[in-house]
């Protein structure tokens, strides 16, 4: 990768999807169907060793890697819903159930300071933003959103003070985590179920770019 060209890191006949970088950039976790069922595997980015299996179940693939590198957040497909779980990567025998309910939880992301997980849930009938402790203790804070639904592209600002996301109008919103104030950033209204607006925060959390 030093010459700017991409390198292939998987060679099995199955499909790979939802790649997530480890915080130090040394590994990539990804979903795969190499064994005929959804699983989560990981491999060093430099291909110095073989891929290893992290999870066997109805996992849809990883969503995010915790800033300290100790946990992997993933979405699990249940019988009638989708749940979020946190997988310890230090040899613990089982993943921590997180956001597990008879409702749908999705788009989970760790905060950069490692304290919180933000995700969308339809537990109240309409999708709302939930912010919960990373260890799953206590009740999640629920924020009713002012956008047009179909929320996606959830991101934390690098300083963990804001959460941004897009909605069904393909508008981008910013939420102040402390005050709960929601600010609409973009104004172009393009209805549709498929999110197209992508955005990224600057390292100092003062600006972000979007397309």
Tab-separated table of C-alpha atoms in Angstrom:
chain	number	residue	atom	x	y	z
A	1	UNK	CA	0.000	0.000	0.000
A	2	UNK	CA	3.031	2.275	0.217
A	3	UNK	CA	2.885	2.814	-3.545
A	4	UNK	CA	-0.754	3.934	-3.355
A	5	UNK	CA	-2.164	0.802	-4.925
A	6	UNK	CA	-4.767	-1.335	-3.178
A	7	UNK	CA	-3.986	-4.865	-2.044
A	8	UNK	CA	-6.371	-7.764	-1.833
A	9	UNK	CA	-6.485	-9.362	1.627
A	10	UNK	CA	-9.138	-12.093	1.136
A	11	UNK	CA	-9.067	-14.877	-1.422
A	12	UNK	CA	-11.821	-17.311	-0.398
A	13	UNK	CA	-14.836	-18.039	-2.656
A	14	UNK	CA	-17.379	-16.384	-0.314
A	15	UNK	CA	-18.533	-12.782	-0.210
A	16	UNK	CA	-16.891	-10.237	2.101
A	17	UNK	CA	-18.635	-7.073	3.292
A	18	UNK	CA	-18.727	-4.301	5.932
A	19	UNK	CA	-14.960	-3.865	6.488
A	20	UNK	CA	-13.916	-1.952	9.625
A	21	UNK	CA	-10.400	-0.767	10.480
A	22	UNK	CA	-8.907	-1.339	13.921
A	23	UNK	CA	-8.027	1.936	15.711
A	24	UNK	CA	-4.289	1.469	15.109
A	25	UNK	CA	-4.814	0.620	11.441
A	26	UNK	CA	-3.152	-2.768	11.733
A	27	UNK	CA	-6.175	-5.038	11.163
A	28	UNK	CA	-9.431	-5.163	9.227
A	29	UNK	CA	-12.575	-6.868	10.563
A	30	UNK	CA	-15.193	-7.863	8.016
A	31	UNK	CA	-18.300	-9.915	7.432
A	32	UNK	CA	-18.057	-13.009	5.250
A	33	UNK	CA	-20.103	-15.909	3.939
A	34	UNK	CA	-17.069	-18.105	3.231
A	35	UNK	CA	-18.599	-20.956	5.234
A	36	UNK	CA	-22.101	-20.575	3.851
A	37	UNK	CA	-23.373	-18.410	6.724
A	38	UNK	CA	-22.728	-14.856	7.935
A	39	UNK	CA	-19.619	-14.660	10.131
A	40	UNK	CA	-17.131	-12.030	11.297
A	41	UNK	CA	-13.424	-12.486	10.593
A	42	UNK	CA	-10.315	-10.345	10.988
A	43	UNK	CA	-6.947	-10.166	9.237
A	44	UNK	CA	-3.799	-7.990	9.480
A	45	UNK	CA	-3.888	-5.281	6.825
A	46	UNK	CA	-0.356	-6.180	5.733
A	47	UNK	CA	-1.386	-9.841	5.224
A	48	UNK	CA	1.372	-10.959	7.591
A	49	UNK	CA	-0.843	-13.762	8.944
A	50	UNK	CA	-4.018	-15.580	7.988
A	51	UNK	CA	-7.513	-14.320	8.750
A	52	UNK	CA	-9.066	-15.528	11.995
A	53	UNK	CA	-12.694	-16.137	12.811
A	54	UNK	CA	-14.141	-13.841	15.497
A	55	UNK	CA	-17.838	-14.644	15.463
A	56	UNK	CA	-20.125	-17.396	14.228
A	57	UNK	CA	-23.862	-16.672	14.226
A	58	UNK	CA	-26.353	-14.563	12.329
A	59	UNK	CA	-23.998	-11.599	12.444
A	60	UNK	CA	-24.480	-9.157	9.566
A	61	UNK	CA	-20.952	-7.830	9.832
A	62	UNK	CA	-19.087	-5.386	12.056
A	63	UNK	CA	-20.226	-1.780	12.506
A	64	UNK	CA	-17.397	-0.219	14.487
A	65	UNK	CA	-14.238	-0.956	16.484
A	66	UNK	CA	-13.898	0.620	19.939
A	67	UNK	CA	-11.175	3.299	20.275
A	68	UNK	CA	-9.180	1.157	22.713
A	69	UNK	CA	-9.270	-1.794	20.303
A	70	UNK	CA	-10.878	-4.124	22.849
A	71	UNK	CA	-14.429	-4.407	21.474
A	72	UNK	CA	-16.198	-4.848	18.172
A	73	UNK	CA	-19.762	-3.597	17.678
A	74	UNK	CA	-21.907	-5.601	15.280
A	75	UNK	CA	-25.508	-5.999	14.157
A	76	UNK	CA	-27.144	-9.366	14.705
A	77	UNK	CA	-30.140	-10.566	12.713
A	78	UNK	CA	-32.778	-12.053	15.009
A	79	UNK	CA	-35.984	-13.849	14.100
A	80	UNK	CA	-38.097	-10.694	13.797
A	81	UNK	CA	-35.677	-7.836	14.419
A	82	UNK	CA	-32.090	-6.587	14.353
A	83	UNK	CA	-30.049	-6.164	17.530
A	84	UNK	CA	-26.689	-4.650	18.454
A	85	UNK	CA	-24.048	-6.592	20.347
A	86	UNK	CA	-20.565	-5.799	21.569
A	87	UNK	CA	-17.948	-8.507	21.116
A	88	UNK	CA	-14.973	-8.513	23.524
A	89	UNK	CA	-11.714	-9.228	21.702
A	90	UNK	CA	-9.699	-10.194	24.788
A	91	UNK	CA	-10.792	-13.812	25.077
A	92	UNK	CA	-14.107	-13.351	26.884
A	93	UNK	CA	-16.394	-16.318	26.165
A	94	UNK	CA	-19.438	-14.469	24.862
A	95	UNK	CA	-20.430	-11.095	23.421
A	96	UNK	CA	-22.132	-8.459	25.552
A	97	UNK	CA	-25.788	-8.033	24.625
A	98	UNK	CA	-26.350	-4.402	23.809
A	99	UNK	CA	-29.494	-2.835	22.445
A	100	UNK	CA	-31.126	-6.273	22.359
A	101	UNK	CA	-34.916	-5.997	22.251
A	102	UNK	CA	-37.943	-6.944	20.172
A	103	UNK	CA	-37.346	-3.763	18.184
A	104	UNK	CA	-34.763	-2.856	15.543
A	105	UNK	CA	-31.444	-1.277	16.479
A	106	UNK	CA	-29.046	-0.146	13.769
A	107	UNK	CA	-26.157	2.131	12.668
A	108	UNK	CA	-24.236	1.824	15.953
A	109	UNK	CA	-21.026	3.825	16.485
A	110	UNK	CA	-18.596	4.141	19.409
A	111	UNK	CA	-17.824	7.669	20.573
A	112	UNK	CA	-14.141	8.590	20.033
A	113	UNK	CA	-13.644	9.034	23.802
A	114	UNK	CA	-14.799	5.437	24.318
A	115	UNK	CA	-17.625	6.295	26.716
A	116	UNK	CA	-20.748	5.953	24.575
A	117	UNK	CA	-22.441	4.087	21.760
A	118	UNK	CA	-24.912	5.961	19.569
A	119	UNK	CA	-27.461	4.090	17.464
A	120	UNK	CA	-30.923	4.343	15.944
A	121	UNK	CA	-33.860	2.335	17.359
A	122	UNK	CA	-37.561	2.111	16.540
A	123	UNK	CA	-38.497	1.083	20.091
A	124	UNK	CA	-40.814	4.103	20.320
A	125	UNK	CA	-42.561	3.422	17.016
A	126	UNK	CA	-40.448	5.895	15.049
A	127	UNK	CA	-36.682	5.749	14.731
A	128	UNK	CA	-34.942	7.846	17.380
A	129	UNK	CA	-31.330	8.348	18.351
A	130	UNK	CA	-30.201	6.404	21.411
A	131	UNK	CA	-27.004	7.190	23.324
A	132	UNK	CA	-25.947	4.561	25.848
A	133	UNK	CA	-22.950	3.707	27.979
A	134	UNK	CA	-20.423	1.534	26.164
A	135	UNK	CA	-20.608	-1.127	28.885
A	136	UNK	CA	-24.391	-1.426	28.458
A	137	UNK	CA	-25.161	-0.322	32.014
A	138	UNK	CA	-28.123	1.924	32.739
A	139	UNK	CA	-30.801	3.152	30.376
A	140	UNK	CA	-30.036	4.720	27.030
A	141	UNK	CA	-30.769	8.389	26.504
A	142	UNK	CA	-33.432	8.717	23.790
A	143	UNK	CA	-33.483	11.734	21.463
A	144	UNK	CA	-36.499	12.251	19.181
A	145	UNK	CA	-35.185	13.455	15.841
A	146	UNK	CA	-36.515	16.360	13.798
A	147	UNK	CA	-35.569	14.999	10.381
A	148	UNK	CA	-37.545	13.137	7.721
A	149	UNK	CA	-36.833	9.554	8.809
A	150	UNK	CA	-34.690	6.857	7.146
A	151	UNK	CA	-31.751	8.022	9.260
A	152	UNK	CA	-28.303	6.890	8.192
A	153	UNK	CA	-24.607	7.863	8.043
A	154	UNK	CA	-24.329	8.207	11.817
A	155	UNK	CA	-21.027	9.749	12.922
A	156	UNK	CA	-19.479	11.195	16.078
A	157	UNK	CA	-17.372	14.322	15.985
A	158	UNK	CA	-13.748	13.589	16.978
A	159	UNK	CA	-14.230	15.427	20.301
A	160	UNK	CA	-17.353	13.317	21.089
A	161	UNK	CA	-19.470	16.461	21.580
A	162	UNK	CA	-21.675	16.104	18.495
A	163	UNK	CA	-23.435	13.397	16.496
A	164	UNK	CA	-24.229	13.899	12.820
A	165	UNK	CA	-26.485	11.920	10.499
A	166	UNK	CA	-28.512	12.128	7.282
A	167	UNK	CA	-32.253	11.687	6.751
A	168	UNK	CA	-34.760	10.748	4.027
A	169	UNK	CA	-34.545	14.220	2.459
A	170	UNK	CA	-30.806	13.587	2.128
A	171	UNK	CA	-30.240	16.439	4.548
A	172	UNK	CA	-27.427	16.339	7.106
A	173	UNK	CA	-28.169	17.079	10.750
A	174	UNK	CA	-25.922	17.789	13.729
A	175	UNK	CA	-26.909	17.061	17.327
A	176	UNK	CA	-25.226	18.713	20.311
A	177	UNK	CA	-24.927	15.767	22.702
A	178	UNK	CA	-24.914	17.976	25.813
A	179	UNK	CA	-27.843	20.289	25.020
A	180	UNK	CA	-29.814	18.108	22.595
A	181	UNK	CA	-29.975	20.958	20.066
A	182	UNK	CA	-30.438	19.719	16.494
A	183	UNK	CA	-29.167	21.778	13.559
A	184	UNK	CA	-29.894	21.088	9.915
A	185	UNK	CA	-26.703	21.597	7.935
A	186	UNK	CA	-27.768	20.984	4.322
A	187	UNK	CA	-30.998	22.117	2.654
A	188	UNK	CA	-31.310	20.135	-0.575
A	189	UNK	CA	-34.481	18.022	-0.517
A	190	UNK	CA	-34.178	14.803	-2.527
A	191	UNK	CA	-36.588	12.158	-1.259
A	192	UNK	CA	-35.683	8.488	-1.443
A	193	UNK	CA	-34.915	5.463	0.739
A	194	UNK	CA	-31.249	5.209	-0.257
A	195	UNK	CA	-28.880	7.605	1.556
A	196	UNK	CA	-26.410	9.344	-0.737
A	197	UNK	CA	-25.086	12.192	1.377
A	198	UNK	CA	-21.725	11.272	2.871
A	199	UNK	CA	-19.848	13.507	5.269
A	200	UNK	CA	-16.670	13.622	7.334
A	201	UNK	CA	-15.569	15.674	10.329
A	202	UNK	CA	-12.305	17.597	10.465
A	203	UNK	CA	-9.861	16.326	13.141
A	204	UNK	CA	-10.507	19.397	15.329
A	205	UNK	CA	-14.327	18.939	15.138
A	206	UNK	CA	-14.803	22.491	13.878
A	207	UNK	CA	-15.756	21.650	10.286
A	208	UNK	CA	-17.071	18.832	8.166
A	209	UNK	CA	-17.300	18.216	4.450
A	210	UNK	CA	-20.181	16.513	2.660
A	211	UNK	CA	-21.207	15.419	-0.814
